[in-house]
JSON list of C-alpha atoms in Angstrom, two decimals:
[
{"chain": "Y", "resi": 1, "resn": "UNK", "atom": "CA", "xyz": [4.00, -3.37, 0.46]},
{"chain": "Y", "resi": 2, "resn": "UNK", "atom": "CA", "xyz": [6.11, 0.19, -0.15]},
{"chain": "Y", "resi": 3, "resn": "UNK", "atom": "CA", "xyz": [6.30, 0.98, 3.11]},
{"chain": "Y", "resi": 4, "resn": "UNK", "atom": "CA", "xyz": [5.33, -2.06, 5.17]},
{"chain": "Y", "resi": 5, "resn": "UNK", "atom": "CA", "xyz": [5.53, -5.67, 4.76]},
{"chain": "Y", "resi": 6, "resn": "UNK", "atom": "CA", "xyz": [1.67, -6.16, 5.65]},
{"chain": "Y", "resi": 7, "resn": "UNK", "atom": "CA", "xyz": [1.51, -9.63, 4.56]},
{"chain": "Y", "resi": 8, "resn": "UNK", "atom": "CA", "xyz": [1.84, -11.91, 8.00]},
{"chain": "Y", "resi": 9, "resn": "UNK", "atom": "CA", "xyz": [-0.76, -9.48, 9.56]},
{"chain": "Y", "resi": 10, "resn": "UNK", "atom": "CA", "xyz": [-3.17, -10.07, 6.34]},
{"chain": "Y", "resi": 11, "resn": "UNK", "atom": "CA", "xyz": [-2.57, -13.19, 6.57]},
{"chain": "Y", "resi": 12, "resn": "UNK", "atom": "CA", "xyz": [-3.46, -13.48, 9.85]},
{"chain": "Y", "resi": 13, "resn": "UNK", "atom": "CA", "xyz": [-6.67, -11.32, 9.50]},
{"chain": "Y", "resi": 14, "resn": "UNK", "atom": "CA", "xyz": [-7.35, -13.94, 6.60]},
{"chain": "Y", "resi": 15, "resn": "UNK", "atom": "CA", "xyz": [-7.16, -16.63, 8.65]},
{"chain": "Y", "resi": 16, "resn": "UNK", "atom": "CA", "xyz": [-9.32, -15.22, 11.28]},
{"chain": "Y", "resi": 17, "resn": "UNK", "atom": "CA", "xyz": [-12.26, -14.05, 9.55]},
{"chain": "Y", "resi": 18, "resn": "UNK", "atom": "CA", "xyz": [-12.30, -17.78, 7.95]},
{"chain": "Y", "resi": 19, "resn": "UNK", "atom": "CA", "xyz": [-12.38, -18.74, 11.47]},
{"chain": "Y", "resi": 20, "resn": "UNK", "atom": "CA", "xyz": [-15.73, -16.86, 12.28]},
{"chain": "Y", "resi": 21, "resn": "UNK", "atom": "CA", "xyz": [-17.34, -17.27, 9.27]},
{"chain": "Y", "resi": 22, "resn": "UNK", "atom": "CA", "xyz": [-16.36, -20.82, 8.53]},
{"chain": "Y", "resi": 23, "resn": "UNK", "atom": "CA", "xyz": [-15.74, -19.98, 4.72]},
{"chain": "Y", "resi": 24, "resn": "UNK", "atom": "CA", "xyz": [-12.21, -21.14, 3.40]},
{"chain": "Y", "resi": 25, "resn": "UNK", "atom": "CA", "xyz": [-9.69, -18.05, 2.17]},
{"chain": "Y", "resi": 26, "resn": "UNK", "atom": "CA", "xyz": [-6.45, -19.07, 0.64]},
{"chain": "Y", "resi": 27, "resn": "UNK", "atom": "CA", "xyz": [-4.82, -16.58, 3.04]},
{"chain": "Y", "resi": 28, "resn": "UNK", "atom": "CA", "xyz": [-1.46, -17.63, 1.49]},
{"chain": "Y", "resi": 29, "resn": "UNK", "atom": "CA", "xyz": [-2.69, -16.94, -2.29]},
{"chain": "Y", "resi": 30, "resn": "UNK", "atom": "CA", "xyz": [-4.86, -14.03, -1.29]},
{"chain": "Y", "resi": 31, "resn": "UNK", "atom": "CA", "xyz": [-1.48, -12.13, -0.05]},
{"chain": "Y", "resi": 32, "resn": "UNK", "atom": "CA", "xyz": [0.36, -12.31, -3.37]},
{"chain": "Y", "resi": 33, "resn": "UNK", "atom": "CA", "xyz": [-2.45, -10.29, -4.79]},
{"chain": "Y", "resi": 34, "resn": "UNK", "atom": "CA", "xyz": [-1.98, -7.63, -2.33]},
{"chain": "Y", "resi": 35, "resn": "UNK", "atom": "CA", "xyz": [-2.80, -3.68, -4.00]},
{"chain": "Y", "resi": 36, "resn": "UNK", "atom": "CA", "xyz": [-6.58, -3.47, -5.30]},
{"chain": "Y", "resi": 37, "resn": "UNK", "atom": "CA", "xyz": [-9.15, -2.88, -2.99]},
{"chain": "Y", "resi": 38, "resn": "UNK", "atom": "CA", "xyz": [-10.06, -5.57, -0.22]},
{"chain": "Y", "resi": 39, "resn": "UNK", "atom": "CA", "xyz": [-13.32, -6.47, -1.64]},
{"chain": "Y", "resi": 40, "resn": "UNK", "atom": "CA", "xyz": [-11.95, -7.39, -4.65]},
{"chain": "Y", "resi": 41, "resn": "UNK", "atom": "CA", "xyz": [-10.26, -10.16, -3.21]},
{"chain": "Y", "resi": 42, "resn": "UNK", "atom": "CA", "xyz": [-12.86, -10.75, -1.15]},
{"chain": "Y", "resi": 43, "resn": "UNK", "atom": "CA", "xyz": [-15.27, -11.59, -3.97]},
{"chain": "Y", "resi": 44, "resn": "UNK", "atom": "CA", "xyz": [-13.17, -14.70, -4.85]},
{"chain": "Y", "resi": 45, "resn": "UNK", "atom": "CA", "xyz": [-14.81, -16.05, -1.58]},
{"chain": "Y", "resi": 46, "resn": "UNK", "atom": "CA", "xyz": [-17.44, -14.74, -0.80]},
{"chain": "Y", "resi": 47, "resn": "UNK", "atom": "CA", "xyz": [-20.94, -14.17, -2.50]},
{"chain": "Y", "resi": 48, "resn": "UNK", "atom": "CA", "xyz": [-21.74, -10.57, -3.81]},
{"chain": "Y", "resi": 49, "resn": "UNK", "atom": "CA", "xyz": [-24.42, -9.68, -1.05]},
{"chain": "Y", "resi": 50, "resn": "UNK", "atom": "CA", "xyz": [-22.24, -10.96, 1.35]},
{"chain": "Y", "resi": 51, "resn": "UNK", "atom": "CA", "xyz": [-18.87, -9.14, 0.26]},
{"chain": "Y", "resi": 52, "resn": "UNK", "atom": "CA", "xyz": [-19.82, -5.76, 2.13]},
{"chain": "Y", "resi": 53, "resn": "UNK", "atom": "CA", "xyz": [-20.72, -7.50, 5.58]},
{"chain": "Y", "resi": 54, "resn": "UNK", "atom": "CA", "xyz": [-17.41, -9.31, 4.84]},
{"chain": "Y", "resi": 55, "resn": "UNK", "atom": "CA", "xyz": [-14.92, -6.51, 4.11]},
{"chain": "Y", "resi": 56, "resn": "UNK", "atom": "CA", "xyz": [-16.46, -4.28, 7.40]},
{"chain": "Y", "resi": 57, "resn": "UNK", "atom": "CA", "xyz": [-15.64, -7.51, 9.61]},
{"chain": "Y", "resi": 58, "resn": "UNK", "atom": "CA", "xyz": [-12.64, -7.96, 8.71]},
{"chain": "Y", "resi": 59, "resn": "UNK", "atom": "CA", "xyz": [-12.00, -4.45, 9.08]},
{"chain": "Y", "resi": 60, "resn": "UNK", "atom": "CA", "xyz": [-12.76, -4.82, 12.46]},
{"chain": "Y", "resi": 61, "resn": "UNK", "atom": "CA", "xyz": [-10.90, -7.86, 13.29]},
{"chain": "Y", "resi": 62, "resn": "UNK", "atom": "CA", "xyz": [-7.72, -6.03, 11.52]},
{"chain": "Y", "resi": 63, "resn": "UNK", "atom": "CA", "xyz": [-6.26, -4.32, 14.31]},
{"chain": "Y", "resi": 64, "resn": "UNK", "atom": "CA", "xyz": [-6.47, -7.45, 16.40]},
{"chain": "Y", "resi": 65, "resn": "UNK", "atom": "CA", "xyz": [-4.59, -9.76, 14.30]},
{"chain": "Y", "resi": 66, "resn": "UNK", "atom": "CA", "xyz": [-2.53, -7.82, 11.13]},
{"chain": "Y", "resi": 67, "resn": "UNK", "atom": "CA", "xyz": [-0.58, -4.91, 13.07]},
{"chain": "Y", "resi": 68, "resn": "UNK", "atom": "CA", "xyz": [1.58, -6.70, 15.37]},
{"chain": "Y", "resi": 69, "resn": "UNK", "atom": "CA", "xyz": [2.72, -9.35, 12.71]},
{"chain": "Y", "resi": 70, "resn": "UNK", "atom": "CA", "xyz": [3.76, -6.39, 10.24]},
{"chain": "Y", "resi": 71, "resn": "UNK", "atom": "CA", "xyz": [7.57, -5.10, 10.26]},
{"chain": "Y", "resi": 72, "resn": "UNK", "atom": "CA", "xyz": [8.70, -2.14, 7.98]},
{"chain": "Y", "resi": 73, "resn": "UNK", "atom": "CA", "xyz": [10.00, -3.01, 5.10]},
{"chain": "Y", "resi": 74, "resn": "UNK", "atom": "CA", "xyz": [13.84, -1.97, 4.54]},
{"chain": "Y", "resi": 75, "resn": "UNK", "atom": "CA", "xyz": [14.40, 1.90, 3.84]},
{"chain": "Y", "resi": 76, "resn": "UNK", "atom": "CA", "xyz": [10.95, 2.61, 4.78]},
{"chain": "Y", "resi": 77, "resn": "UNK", "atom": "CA", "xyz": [12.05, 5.35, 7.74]},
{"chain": "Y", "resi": 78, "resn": "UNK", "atom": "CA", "xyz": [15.26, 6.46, 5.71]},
{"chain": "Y", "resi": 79, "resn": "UNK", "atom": "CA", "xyz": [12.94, 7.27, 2.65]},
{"chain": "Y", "resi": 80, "resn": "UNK", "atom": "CA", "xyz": [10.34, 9.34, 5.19]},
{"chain": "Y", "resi": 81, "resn": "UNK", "atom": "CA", "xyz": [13.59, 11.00, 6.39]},
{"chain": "Y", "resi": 82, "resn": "UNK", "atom": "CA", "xyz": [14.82, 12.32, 3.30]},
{"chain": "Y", "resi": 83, "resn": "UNK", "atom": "CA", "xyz": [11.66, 13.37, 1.81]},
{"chain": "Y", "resi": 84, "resn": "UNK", "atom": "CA", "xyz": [11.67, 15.41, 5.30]},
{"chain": "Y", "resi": 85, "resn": "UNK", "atom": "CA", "xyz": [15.50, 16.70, 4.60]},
{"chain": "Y", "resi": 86, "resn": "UNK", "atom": "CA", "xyz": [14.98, 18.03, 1.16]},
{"chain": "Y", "resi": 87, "resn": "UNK", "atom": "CA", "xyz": [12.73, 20.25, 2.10]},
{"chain": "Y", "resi": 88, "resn": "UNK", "atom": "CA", "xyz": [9.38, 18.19, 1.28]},
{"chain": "Y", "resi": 89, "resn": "UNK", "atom": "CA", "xyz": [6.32, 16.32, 2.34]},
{"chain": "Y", "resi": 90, "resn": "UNK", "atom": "CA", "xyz": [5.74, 12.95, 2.77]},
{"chain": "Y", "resi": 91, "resn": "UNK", "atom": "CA", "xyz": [2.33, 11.42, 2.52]},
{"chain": "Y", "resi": 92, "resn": "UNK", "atom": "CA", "xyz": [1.05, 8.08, 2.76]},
{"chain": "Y", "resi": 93, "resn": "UNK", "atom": "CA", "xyz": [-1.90, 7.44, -0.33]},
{"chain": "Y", "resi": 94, "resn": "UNK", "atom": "CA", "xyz": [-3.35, 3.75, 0.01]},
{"chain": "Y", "resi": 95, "resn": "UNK", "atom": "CA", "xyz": [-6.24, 1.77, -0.93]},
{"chain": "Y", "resi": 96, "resn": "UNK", "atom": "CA", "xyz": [-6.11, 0.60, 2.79]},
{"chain": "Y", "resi": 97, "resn": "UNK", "atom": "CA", "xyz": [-9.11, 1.52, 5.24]},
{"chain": "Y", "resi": 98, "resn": "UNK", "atom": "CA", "xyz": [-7.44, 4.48, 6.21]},
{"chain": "Y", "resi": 99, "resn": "UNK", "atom": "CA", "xyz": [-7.79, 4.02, 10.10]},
{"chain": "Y", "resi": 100, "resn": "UNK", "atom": "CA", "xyz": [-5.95, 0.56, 10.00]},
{"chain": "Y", "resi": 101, "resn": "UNK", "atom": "CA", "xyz": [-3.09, 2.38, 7.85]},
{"chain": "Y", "resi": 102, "resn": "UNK", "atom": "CA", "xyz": [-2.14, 5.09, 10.35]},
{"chain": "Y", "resi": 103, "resn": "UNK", "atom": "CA", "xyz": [-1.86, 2.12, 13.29]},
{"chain": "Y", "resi": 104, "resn": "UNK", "atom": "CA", "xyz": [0.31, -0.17, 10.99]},
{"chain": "Y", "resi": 105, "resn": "UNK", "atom": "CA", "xyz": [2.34, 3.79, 10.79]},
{"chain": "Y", "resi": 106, "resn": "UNK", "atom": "CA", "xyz": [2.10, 4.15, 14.60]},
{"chain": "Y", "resi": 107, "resn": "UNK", "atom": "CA", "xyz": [2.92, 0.81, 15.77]},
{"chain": "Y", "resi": 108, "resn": "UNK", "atom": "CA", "xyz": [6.41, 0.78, 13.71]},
{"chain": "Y", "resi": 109, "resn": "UNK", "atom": "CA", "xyz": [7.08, 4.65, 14.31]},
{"chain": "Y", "resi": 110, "resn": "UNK", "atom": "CA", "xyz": [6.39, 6.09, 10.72]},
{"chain": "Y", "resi": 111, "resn": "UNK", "atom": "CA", "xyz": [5.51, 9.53, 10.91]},
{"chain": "Y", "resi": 112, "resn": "UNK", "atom": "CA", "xyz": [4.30, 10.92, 7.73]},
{"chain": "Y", "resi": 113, "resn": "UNK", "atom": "CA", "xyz": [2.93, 14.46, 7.02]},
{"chain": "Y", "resi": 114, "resn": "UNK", "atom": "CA", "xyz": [-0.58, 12.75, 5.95]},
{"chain": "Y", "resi": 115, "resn": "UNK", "atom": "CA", "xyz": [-2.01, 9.55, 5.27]},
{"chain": "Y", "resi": 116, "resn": "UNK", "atom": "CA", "xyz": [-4.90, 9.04, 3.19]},
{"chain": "Y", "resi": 117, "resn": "UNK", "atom": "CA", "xyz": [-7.01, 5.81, 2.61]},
{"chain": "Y", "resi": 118, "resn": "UNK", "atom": "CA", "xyz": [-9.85, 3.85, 0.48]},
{"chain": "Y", "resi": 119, "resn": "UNK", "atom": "CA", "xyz": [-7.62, 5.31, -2.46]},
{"chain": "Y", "resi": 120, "resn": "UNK", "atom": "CA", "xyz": [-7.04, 2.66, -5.87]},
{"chain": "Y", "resi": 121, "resn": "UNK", "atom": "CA", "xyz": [-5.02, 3.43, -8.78]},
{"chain": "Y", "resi": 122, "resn": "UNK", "atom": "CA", "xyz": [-5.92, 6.03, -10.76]},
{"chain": "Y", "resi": 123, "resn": "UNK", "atom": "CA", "xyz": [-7.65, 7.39, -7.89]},
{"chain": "Y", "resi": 124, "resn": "UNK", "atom": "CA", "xyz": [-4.81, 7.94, -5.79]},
{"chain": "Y", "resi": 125, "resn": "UNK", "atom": "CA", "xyz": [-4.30, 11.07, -8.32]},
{"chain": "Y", "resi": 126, "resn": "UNK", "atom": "CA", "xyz": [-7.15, 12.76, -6.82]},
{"chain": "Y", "resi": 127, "resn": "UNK", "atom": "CA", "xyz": [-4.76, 12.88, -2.81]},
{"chain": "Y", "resi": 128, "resn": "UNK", "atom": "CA", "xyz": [-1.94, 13.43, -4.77]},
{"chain": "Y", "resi": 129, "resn": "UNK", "atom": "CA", "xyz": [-2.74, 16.42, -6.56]},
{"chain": "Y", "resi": 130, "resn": "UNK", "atom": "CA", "xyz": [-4.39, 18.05, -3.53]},
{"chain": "Y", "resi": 131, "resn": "UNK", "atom": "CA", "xyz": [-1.06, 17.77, -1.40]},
{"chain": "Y", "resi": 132, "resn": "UNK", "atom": "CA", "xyz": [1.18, 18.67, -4.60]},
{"chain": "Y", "resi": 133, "resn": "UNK", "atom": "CA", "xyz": [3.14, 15.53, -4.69]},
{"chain": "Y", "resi": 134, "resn": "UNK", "atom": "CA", "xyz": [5.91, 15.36, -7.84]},
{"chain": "Y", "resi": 135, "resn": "UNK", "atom": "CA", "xyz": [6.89, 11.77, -7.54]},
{"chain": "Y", "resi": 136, "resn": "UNK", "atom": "CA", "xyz": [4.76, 8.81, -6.21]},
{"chain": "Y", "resi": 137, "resn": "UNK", "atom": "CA", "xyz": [6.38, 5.67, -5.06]},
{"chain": "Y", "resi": 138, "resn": "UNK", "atom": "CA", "xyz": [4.69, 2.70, -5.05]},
{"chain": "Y", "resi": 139, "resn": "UNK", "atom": "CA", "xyz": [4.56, -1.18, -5.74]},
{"chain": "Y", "resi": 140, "resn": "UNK", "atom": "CA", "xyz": [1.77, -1.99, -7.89]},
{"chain": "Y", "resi": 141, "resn": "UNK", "atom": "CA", "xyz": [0.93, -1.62, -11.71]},
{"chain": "Y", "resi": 142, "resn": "UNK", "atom": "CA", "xyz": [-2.07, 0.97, -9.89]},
{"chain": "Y", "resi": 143, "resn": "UNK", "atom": "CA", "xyz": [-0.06, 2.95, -8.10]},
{"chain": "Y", "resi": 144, "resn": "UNK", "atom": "CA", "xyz": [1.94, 3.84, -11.70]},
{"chain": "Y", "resi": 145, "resn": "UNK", "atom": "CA", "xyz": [-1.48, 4.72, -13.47]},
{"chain": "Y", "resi": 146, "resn": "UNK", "atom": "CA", "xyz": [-2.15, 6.76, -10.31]},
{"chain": "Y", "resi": 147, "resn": "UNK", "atom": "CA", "xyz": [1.28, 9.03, -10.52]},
{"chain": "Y", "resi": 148, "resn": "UNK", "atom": "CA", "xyz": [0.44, 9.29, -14.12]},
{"chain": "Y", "resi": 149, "resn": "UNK", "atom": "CA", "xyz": [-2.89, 10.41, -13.71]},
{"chain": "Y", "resi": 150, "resn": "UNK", "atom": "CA", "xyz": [-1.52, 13.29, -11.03]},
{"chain": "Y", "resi": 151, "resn": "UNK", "atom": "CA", "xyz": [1.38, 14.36, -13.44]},
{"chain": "Y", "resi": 152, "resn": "UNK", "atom": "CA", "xyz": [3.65, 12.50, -11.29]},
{"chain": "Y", "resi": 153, "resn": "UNK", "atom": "CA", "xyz": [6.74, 10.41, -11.48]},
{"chain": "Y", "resi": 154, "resn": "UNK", "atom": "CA", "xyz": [5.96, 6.97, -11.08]},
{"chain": "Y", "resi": 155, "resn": "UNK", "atom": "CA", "xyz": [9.16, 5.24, -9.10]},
{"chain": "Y", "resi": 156, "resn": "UNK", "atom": "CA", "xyz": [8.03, 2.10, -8.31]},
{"chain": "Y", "resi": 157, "resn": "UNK", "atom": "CA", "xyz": [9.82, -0.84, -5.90]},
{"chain": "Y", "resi": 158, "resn": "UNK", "atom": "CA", "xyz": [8.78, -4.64, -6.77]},
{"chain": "Y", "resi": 159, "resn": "UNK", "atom": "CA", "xyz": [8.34, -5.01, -2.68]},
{"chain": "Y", "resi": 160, "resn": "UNK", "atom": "CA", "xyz": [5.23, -5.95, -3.82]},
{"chain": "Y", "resi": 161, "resn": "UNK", "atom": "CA", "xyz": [2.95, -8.75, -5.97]},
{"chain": "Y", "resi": 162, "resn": "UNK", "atom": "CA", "xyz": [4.42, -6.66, -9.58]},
{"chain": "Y", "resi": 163, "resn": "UNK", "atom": "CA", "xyz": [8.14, -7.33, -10.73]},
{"chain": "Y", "resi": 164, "resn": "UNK", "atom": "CA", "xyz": [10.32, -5.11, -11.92]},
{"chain": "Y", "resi": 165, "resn": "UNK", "atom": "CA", "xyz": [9.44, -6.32, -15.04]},
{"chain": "Y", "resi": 166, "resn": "UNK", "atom": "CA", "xyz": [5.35, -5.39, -14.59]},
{"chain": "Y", "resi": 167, "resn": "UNK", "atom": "CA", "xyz": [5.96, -2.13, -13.18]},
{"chain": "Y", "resi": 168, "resn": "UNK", "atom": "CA", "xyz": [8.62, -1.57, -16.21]},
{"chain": "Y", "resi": 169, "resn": "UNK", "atom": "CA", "xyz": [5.69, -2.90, -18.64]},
{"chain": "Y", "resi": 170, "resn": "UNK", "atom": "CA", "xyz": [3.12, -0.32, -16.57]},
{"chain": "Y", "resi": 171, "resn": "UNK", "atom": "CA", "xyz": [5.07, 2.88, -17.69]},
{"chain": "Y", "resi": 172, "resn": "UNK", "atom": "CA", "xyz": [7.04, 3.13, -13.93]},
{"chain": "Y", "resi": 173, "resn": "UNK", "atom": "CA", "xyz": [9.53, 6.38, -14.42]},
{"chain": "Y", "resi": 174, "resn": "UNK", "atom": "CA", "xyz": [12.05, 4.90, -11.97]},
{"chain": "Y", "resi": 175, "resn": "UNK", "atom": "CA", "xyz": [12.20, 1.28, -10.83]},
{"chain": "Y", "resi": 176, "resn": "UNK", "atom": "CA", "xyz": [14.60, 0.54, -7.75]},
{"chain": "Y", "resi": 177, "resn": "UNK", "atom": "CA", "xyz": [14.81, -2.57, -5.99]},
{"chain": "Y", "resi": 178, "resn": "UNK", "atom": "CA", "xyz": [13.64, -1.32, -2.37]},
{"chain": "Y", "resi": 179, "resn": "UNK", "atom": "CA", "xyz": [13.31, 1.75, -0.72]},
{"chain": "Y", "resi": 180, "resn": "UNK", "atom": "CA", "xyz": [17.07, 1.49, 0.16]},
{"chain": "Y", "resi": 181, "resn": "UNK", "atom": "CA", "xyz": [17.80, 3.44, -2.94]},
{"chain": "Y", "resi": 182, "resn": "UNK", "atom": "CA", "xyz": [15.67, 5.87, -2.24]},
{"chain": "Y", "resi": 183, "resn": "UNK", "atom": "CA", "xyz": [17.59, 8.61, -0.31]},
{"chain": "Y", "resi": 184, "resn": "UNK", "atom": "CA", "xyz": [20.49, 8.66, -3.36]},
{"chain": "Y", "resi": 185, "resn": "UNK", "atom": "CA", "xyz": [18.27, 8.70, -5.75]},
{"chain": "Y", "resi": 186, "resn": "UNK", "atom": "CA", "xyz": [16.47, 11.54, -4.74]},
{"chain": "Y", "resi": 187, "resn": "UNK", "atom": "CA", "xyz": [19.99, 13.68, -4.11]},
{"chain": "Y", "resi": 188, "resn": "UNK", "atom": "CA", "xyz": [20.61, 13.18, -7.69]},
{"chain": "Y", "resi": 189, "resn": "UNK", "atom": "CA", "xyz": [16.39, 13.60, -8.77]},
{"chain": "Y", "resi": 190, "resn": "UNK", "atom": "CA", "xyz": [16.92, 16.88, -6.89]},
{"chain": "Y", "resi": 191, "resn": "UNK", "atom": "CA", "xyz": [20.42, 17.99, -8.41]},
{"chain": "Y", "resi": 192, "resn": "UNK", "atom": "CA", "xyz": [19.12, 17.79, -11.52]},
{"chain": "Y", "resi": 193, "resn": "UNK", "atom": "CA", "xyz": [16.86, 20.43, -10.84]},
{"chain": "Y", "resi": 194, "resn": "UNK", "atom": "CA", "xyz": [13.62, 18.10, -12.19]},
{"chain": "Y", "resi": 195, "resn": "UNK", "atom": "CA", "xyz": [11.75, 18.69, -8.57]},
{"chain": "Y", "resi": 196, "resn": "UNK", "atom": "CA", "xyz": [10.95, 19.67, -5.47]},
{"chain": "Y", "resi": 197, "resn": "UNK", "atom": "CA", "xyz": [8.12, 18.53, -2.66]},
{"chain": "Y", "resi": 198, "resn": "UNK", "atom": "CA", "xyz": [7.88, 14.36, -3.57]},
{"chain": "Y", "resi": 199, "resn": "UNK", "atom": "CA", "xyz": [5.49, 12.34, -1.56]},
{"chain": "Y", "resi": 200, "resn": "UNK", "atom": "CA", "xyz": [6.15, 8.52, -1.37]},
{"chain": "Y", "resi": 201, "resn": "UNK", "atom": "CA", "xyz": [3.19, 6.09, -1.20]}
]
């Protein structure tokens, strides 16, 4: 939900496992909670010993149903671009299984220098210190604690289930309204001298 509007494709998926397995998701209410790990969401369904078999099926019925539904969000490309044009390196740090991320990436022609999965919250800090990133962008409450836990700015977009208001509450450095902003903002984040190398989630 920062780069990608994944929500008819989870929806979908959703929809499909319930399908198969015969047990009811609210695929509708289950997509405003998008962020925190799948199983999480998955345990408001599900019984605990069955939320493992769960989350690996419909892992595999993903790429059938929940890539083809999901466009870019706006600004996605642009912000990849001028990550790419000052100079730095874009990477892609989710809490999505990490081979379903790079074919939403493929399908919609997102290139980024590295994507890395199965990654929640604070977390995240762990990819984003190993590839050097200064700012973070992201769309959740999680992905703030996770900038702040790398030494990061945390700009955050409310593309997502938070408002600007939660991510403002959550300690966000930078709120903007989409990823639109993005390229003029980071002209004048880099003018200032406060940066170099960012790496938007």
């Amino acid at each position: 939900m920062t780069l990608i509007d994944s929500r008819p494709g989870i929806r979908a998926a959703y929809r499909a496992l319930t399908a198969e397995t015969g047990v009811w998701i609210d695929a509708d209410l289950a997509v405003t909670r998008l962020g925190p790990p799948l199983e999480q969401e998955l345990a408001h369904w599900f019984p605990d010993d069955q939320i493992q078999a769960m989350g690996d099926r419909y892992r595999e019925l993903y790429p059938a149903y929940a890539i083809e539904p999901s466009p870019a969000l706006p600004g996605a490309r642009a912000a990849i671009a001028a990550v790419r044009a000052a100079g730095g390196r874009a990477i892609v740090v989710t809490a999505k299984h990490e081979p379903n991320a790079k074919l939403h990436l493929d399908h919609l022609g997102i290139t980024p220098d590295a994507v890395i999965g199965w990654l929640w919250a604070e977390a995240k800090a762990e990819a984003l210190r190993e590839h050097g990133a200064s700012v973070y962008v992201g769309d959740h409450i999680g992905d703030v604690r996770g900038a702040h836990t790398a030494g990061a700015l945390a700009l955050a977009v409310p593309t997502g289930p938070c408002t600007a208001g939660d991510l403002r509450e959550a300690g966000a450095d930078v709120v903007l309204d989409d990823l639109t902003g993005f390229p003029a903002w980071l002209r004048g984040y880099l003018s200032e001298g406060t940066g170099t190398g960012p790496g938007p989630g």
